[in-house]
Amino acid sequence: MKKLLITFLCFFMYLAQSQIKSEINLYKGENLYIENSFFPKNKTIDANKIIESYLLEIGSLCNEKKNIKFEVLPNGKLIRNIVMTGKPLPTVKVIYTNIDGNNKPVKIDKINMQNFITSEELKNSSIDNFLWIVSQFKNVYIINSENEAKKVQIERLPAL
């Protein structure tokens, strides 16, 4: 009876432990789409290669304030020195590469799309959460205004 009870207890503990999922491996999605309303920062076109890079700012300005300092020049003219201060936004670099036509833009239908992040949502998110979400998907695409999806790679830029 004691052996049966110990066996049952061990089996129950194993079953309970197997149901706990790590947050990191909870979901590995196929495709993530990010709306991009910006023009490329850099664009290189070769005979058989196209490379575009974009800079996406994540979050919104905080502690933004305007300081105005008035001065009077020796000739009696009033001038204003305006200084904008604030914390810089975290930025990610998005790189699109098409070599020998192996990564051509694809027309997509936004209505039937899942896993879509708008540019407005990027302004209200944090850099750490955004990078974690990106890591949960196998493919990341940016979508331009003509509904063309381009498969990209994303890297975090160091803050200044």
CSV table of C-alpha atoms in Angstrom, one decimal:
chain,number,residue,atom,x,y,z
A,1,MET,CA,0.0,0.0,0.0
A,2,LYS,CA,2.9,2.3,0.9
A,3,LYS,CA,4.5,1.6,-2.5
A,4,LEU,CA,1.3,2.3,-4.4
A,5,LEU,CA,0.9,5.6,-2.5
A,6,ILE,CA,4.5,6.7,-3.2
A,7,THR,CA,4.1,5.7,-6.9
A,8,PHE,CA,0.8,7.6,-7.2
A,9,LEU,CA,2.4,10.7,-5.5
A,10,CYS,CA,5.4,10.6,-7.9
A,11,PHE,CA,3.2,10.2,-10.9
A,12,PHE,CA,1.0,13.2,-9.8
A,13,MET,CA,4.1,15.4,-9.2
A,14,TYR,CA,5.5,14.5,-12.6
A,15,LEU,CA,2.2,15.3,-14.3
A,16,ALA,CA,1.9,18.6,-12.4
A,17,GLN,CA,5.4,19.6,-13.4
A,18,SER,CA,4.9,18.8,-17.0
A,19,GLN,CA,2.0,21.2,-17.2
A,20,ILE,CA,4.1,24.2,-16.1
A,21,LYS,CA,5.3,26.0,-19.3
A,22,SER,CA,8.2,28.4,-19.3
A,23,GLU,CA,7.2,31.9,-20.5
A,24,ILE,CA,10.2,31.9,-22.9
A,25,ASN,CA,9.1,28.8,-24.8
A,26,LEU,CA,5.4,29.4,-24.5
A,27,TYR,CA,4.8,30.3,-28.1
A,28,LYS,CA,6.9,30.4,-31.3
A,29,GLY,CA,4.8,32.0,-34.0
A,30,GLU,CA,5.3,31.9,-37.7
A,31,ASN,CA,5.0,35.5,-38.9
A,32,LEU,CA,4.9,38.9,-37.3
A,33,TYR,CA,4.0,42.0,-39.3
A,34,ILE,CA,5.0,45.5,-38.4
A,35,GLU,CA,3.5,48.5,-40.1
A,36,ASN,CA,6.2,50.9,-41.4
A,37,SER,CA,5.2,54.3,-42.6
A,38,PHE,CA,8.8,55.6,-42.9
A,39,PHE,CA,11.1,55.7,-45.9
A,40,PRO,CA,14.4,53.8,-45.7
A,41,LYS,CA,17.2,55.5,-43.9
A,42,ASN,CA,19.7,53.9,-46.3
A,43,LYS,CA,19.1,52.1,-49.6
A,44,THR,CA,21.7,50.4,-51.6
A,45,ILE,CA,20.8,48.9,-55.0
A,46,ASP,CA,23.4,46.7,-56.9
A,47,ALA,CA,23.0,44.6,-60.0
A,48,ASN,CA,21.7,41.6,-58.0
A,49,LYS,CA,21.4,43.0,-54.4
A,50,ILE,CA,19.0,45.4,-52.7
A,51,ILE,CA,19.7,46.5,-49.0
A,52,GLU,CA,17.4,48.8,-47.2
A,53,SER,CA,17.7,49.9,-43.5
A,54,TYR,CA,15.1,51.6,-41.4
A,55,LEU,CA,15.2,53.1,-37.9
A,56,LEU,CA,12.1,52.5,-35.8
A,57,GLU,CA,11.8,54.5,-32.5
A,58,ILE,CA,10.0,52.5,-29.8
A,59,GLY,CA,8.1,54.3,-27.1
A,60,SER,CA,7.3,58.0,-26.6
A,61,LEU,CA,9.3,60.9,-25.3
A,62,CYS,CA,9.3,61.3,-21.6
A,63,ASN,CA,10.4,64.2,-19.5
A,64,GLU,CA,10.2,66.4,-22.6
A,65,LYS,CA,10.4,70.1,-21.8
A,66,LYS,CA,11.2,73.3,-23.5
A,67,ASN,CA,13.6,75.8,-21.9
A,68,ILE,CA,13.5,79.4,-23.2
A,69,LYS,CA,16.3,81.8,-22.3
A,70,PHE,CA,16.0,85.4,-23.2
A,71,GLU,CA,18.9,87.6,-23.9
A,72,VAL,CA,19.4,91.2,-25.0
A,73,LEU,CA,22.2,91.9,-27.5
A,74,PRO,CA,24.4,95.0,-27.1
A,75,ASN,CA,22.4,96.7,-29.9
A,76,GLY,CA,19.2,96.3,-27.8
A,77,LYS,CA,17.7,93.4,-29.8
A,78,LEU,CA,15.8,90.7,-27.8
A,79,ILE,CA,16.7,87.1,-28.7
A,80,ARG,CA,15.4,83.8,-27.5
A,81,ASN,CA,17.4,80.6,-27.0
A,82,ILE,CA,15.1,77.6,-27.1
A,83,VAL,CA,16.4,74.3,-25.8
A,84,MET,CA,14.4,71.1,-26.0
A,85,THR,CA,15.4,68.5,-23.4
A,86,GLY,CA,14.2,64.9,-22.9
A,87,LYS,CA,15.2,61.3,-22.8
A,88,PRO,CA,16.2,59.8,-26.2
A,89,LEU,CA,13.9,57.2,-27.6
A,90,PRO,CA,15.2,53.6,-27.9
A,91,THR,CA,15.8,52.7,-31.5
A,92,VAL,CA,15.9,49.4,-33.4
A,93,LYS,CA,17.5,49.0,-36.8
A,94,VAL,CA,15.4,47.1,-39.4
A,95,ILE,CA,17.3,45.6,-42.3
A,96,TYR,CA,15.8,44.3,-45.5
A,97,THR,CA,18.1,42.3,-47.8
A,98,ASN,CA,17.2,40.9,-51.3
A,99,ILE,CA,20.0,39.1,-53.0
A,100,ASP,CA,19.4,37.5,-56.4
A,101,GLY,CA,15.6,37.9,-55.9
A,102,ASN,CA,15.5,35.5,-52.9
A,103,ASN,CA,13.5,37.9,-50.7
A,104,LYS,CA,11.2,39.8,-52.9
A,105,PRO,CA,8.3,41.9,-51.4
A,106,VAL,CA,5.0,40.0,-51.3
A,107,LYS,CA,1.6,41.6,-51.7
A,108,ILE,CA,-0.6,40.8,-48.7
A,109,ASP,CA,-4.2,41.4,-47.5
A,110,LYS,CA,-4.2,43.3,-44.2
A,111,ILE,CA,-7.8,42.2,-43.4
A,112,ASN,CA,-6.9,38.5,-43.1
A,113,MET,CA,-3.6,39.1,-41.3
A,114,GLN,CA,-2.8,38.0,-37.8
A,115,ASN,CA,0.0,39.2,-35.5
A,116,PHE,CA,0.1,42.8,-36.7
A,117,ILE,CA,1.7,45.7,-34.9
A,118,THR,CA,0.8,49.3,-36.0
A,119,SER,CA,3.2,52.2,-35.9
A,120,GLU,CA,0.9,53.9,-33.3
A,121,GLU,CA,1.3,50.8,-31.0
A,122,LEU,CA,5.1,51.0,-31.3
A,123,LYS,CA,4.9,54.5,-29.8
A,124,ASN,CA,3.1,53.1,-26.7
A,125,SER,CA,5.3,50.1,-26.1
A,126,SER,CA,8.6,49.4,-24.4
A,127,ILE,CA,11.8,48.4,-26.2
A,128,ASP,CA,12.3,45.3,-24.0
A,129,ASN,CA,8.7,44.0,-24.6
A,130,PHE,CA,9.0,44.7,-28.4
A,131,LEU,CA,12.3,42.8,-28.7
A,132,TRP,CA,10.8,39.9,-26.6
A,133,ILE,CA,7.8,39.8,-28.9
A,134,VAL,CA,10.0,39.8,-32.0
A,135,SER,CA,12.0,36.9,-30.6
A,136,GLN,CA,8.8,34.8,-30.4
A,137,PHE,CA,8.3,34.7,-34.2
A,138,LYS,CA,10.3,32.9,-36.9
A,139,ASN,CA,9.7,35.6,-39.5
A,140,VAL,CA,9.3,39.4,-39.1
A,141,TYR,CA,8.0,41.5,-42.0
A,142,ILE,CA,7.6,45.2,-42.4
A,143,ILE,CA,4.6,46.4,-44.4
A,144,ASN,CA,4.6,49.6,-46.4
A,145,SER,CA,1.6,51.7,-47.6
A,146,GLU,CA,1.2,49.6,-50.8
A,147,ASN,CA,0.6,46.4,-48.6
A,148,GLU,CA,4.0,44.9,-49.6
A,149,ALA,CA,5.6,42.8,-46.9
A,150,LYS,CA,9.4,42.6,-46.7
A,151,LYS,CA,11.1,40.0,-44.6
A,152,VAL,CA,13.5,41.8,-42.3
A,153,GLN,CA,16.1,41.3,-39.5
A,154,ILE,CA,15.9,43.5,-36.4
A,155,GLU,CA,18.7,44.6,-34.1
A,156,ARG,CA,18.8,46.9,-31.1
A,157,LEU,CA,20.9,50.1,-31.4
A,158,PRO,CA,22.8,51.2,-28.3
A,159,ALA,CA,21.4,54.3,-26.6
A,160,LEU,CA,23.5,57.4,-26.7
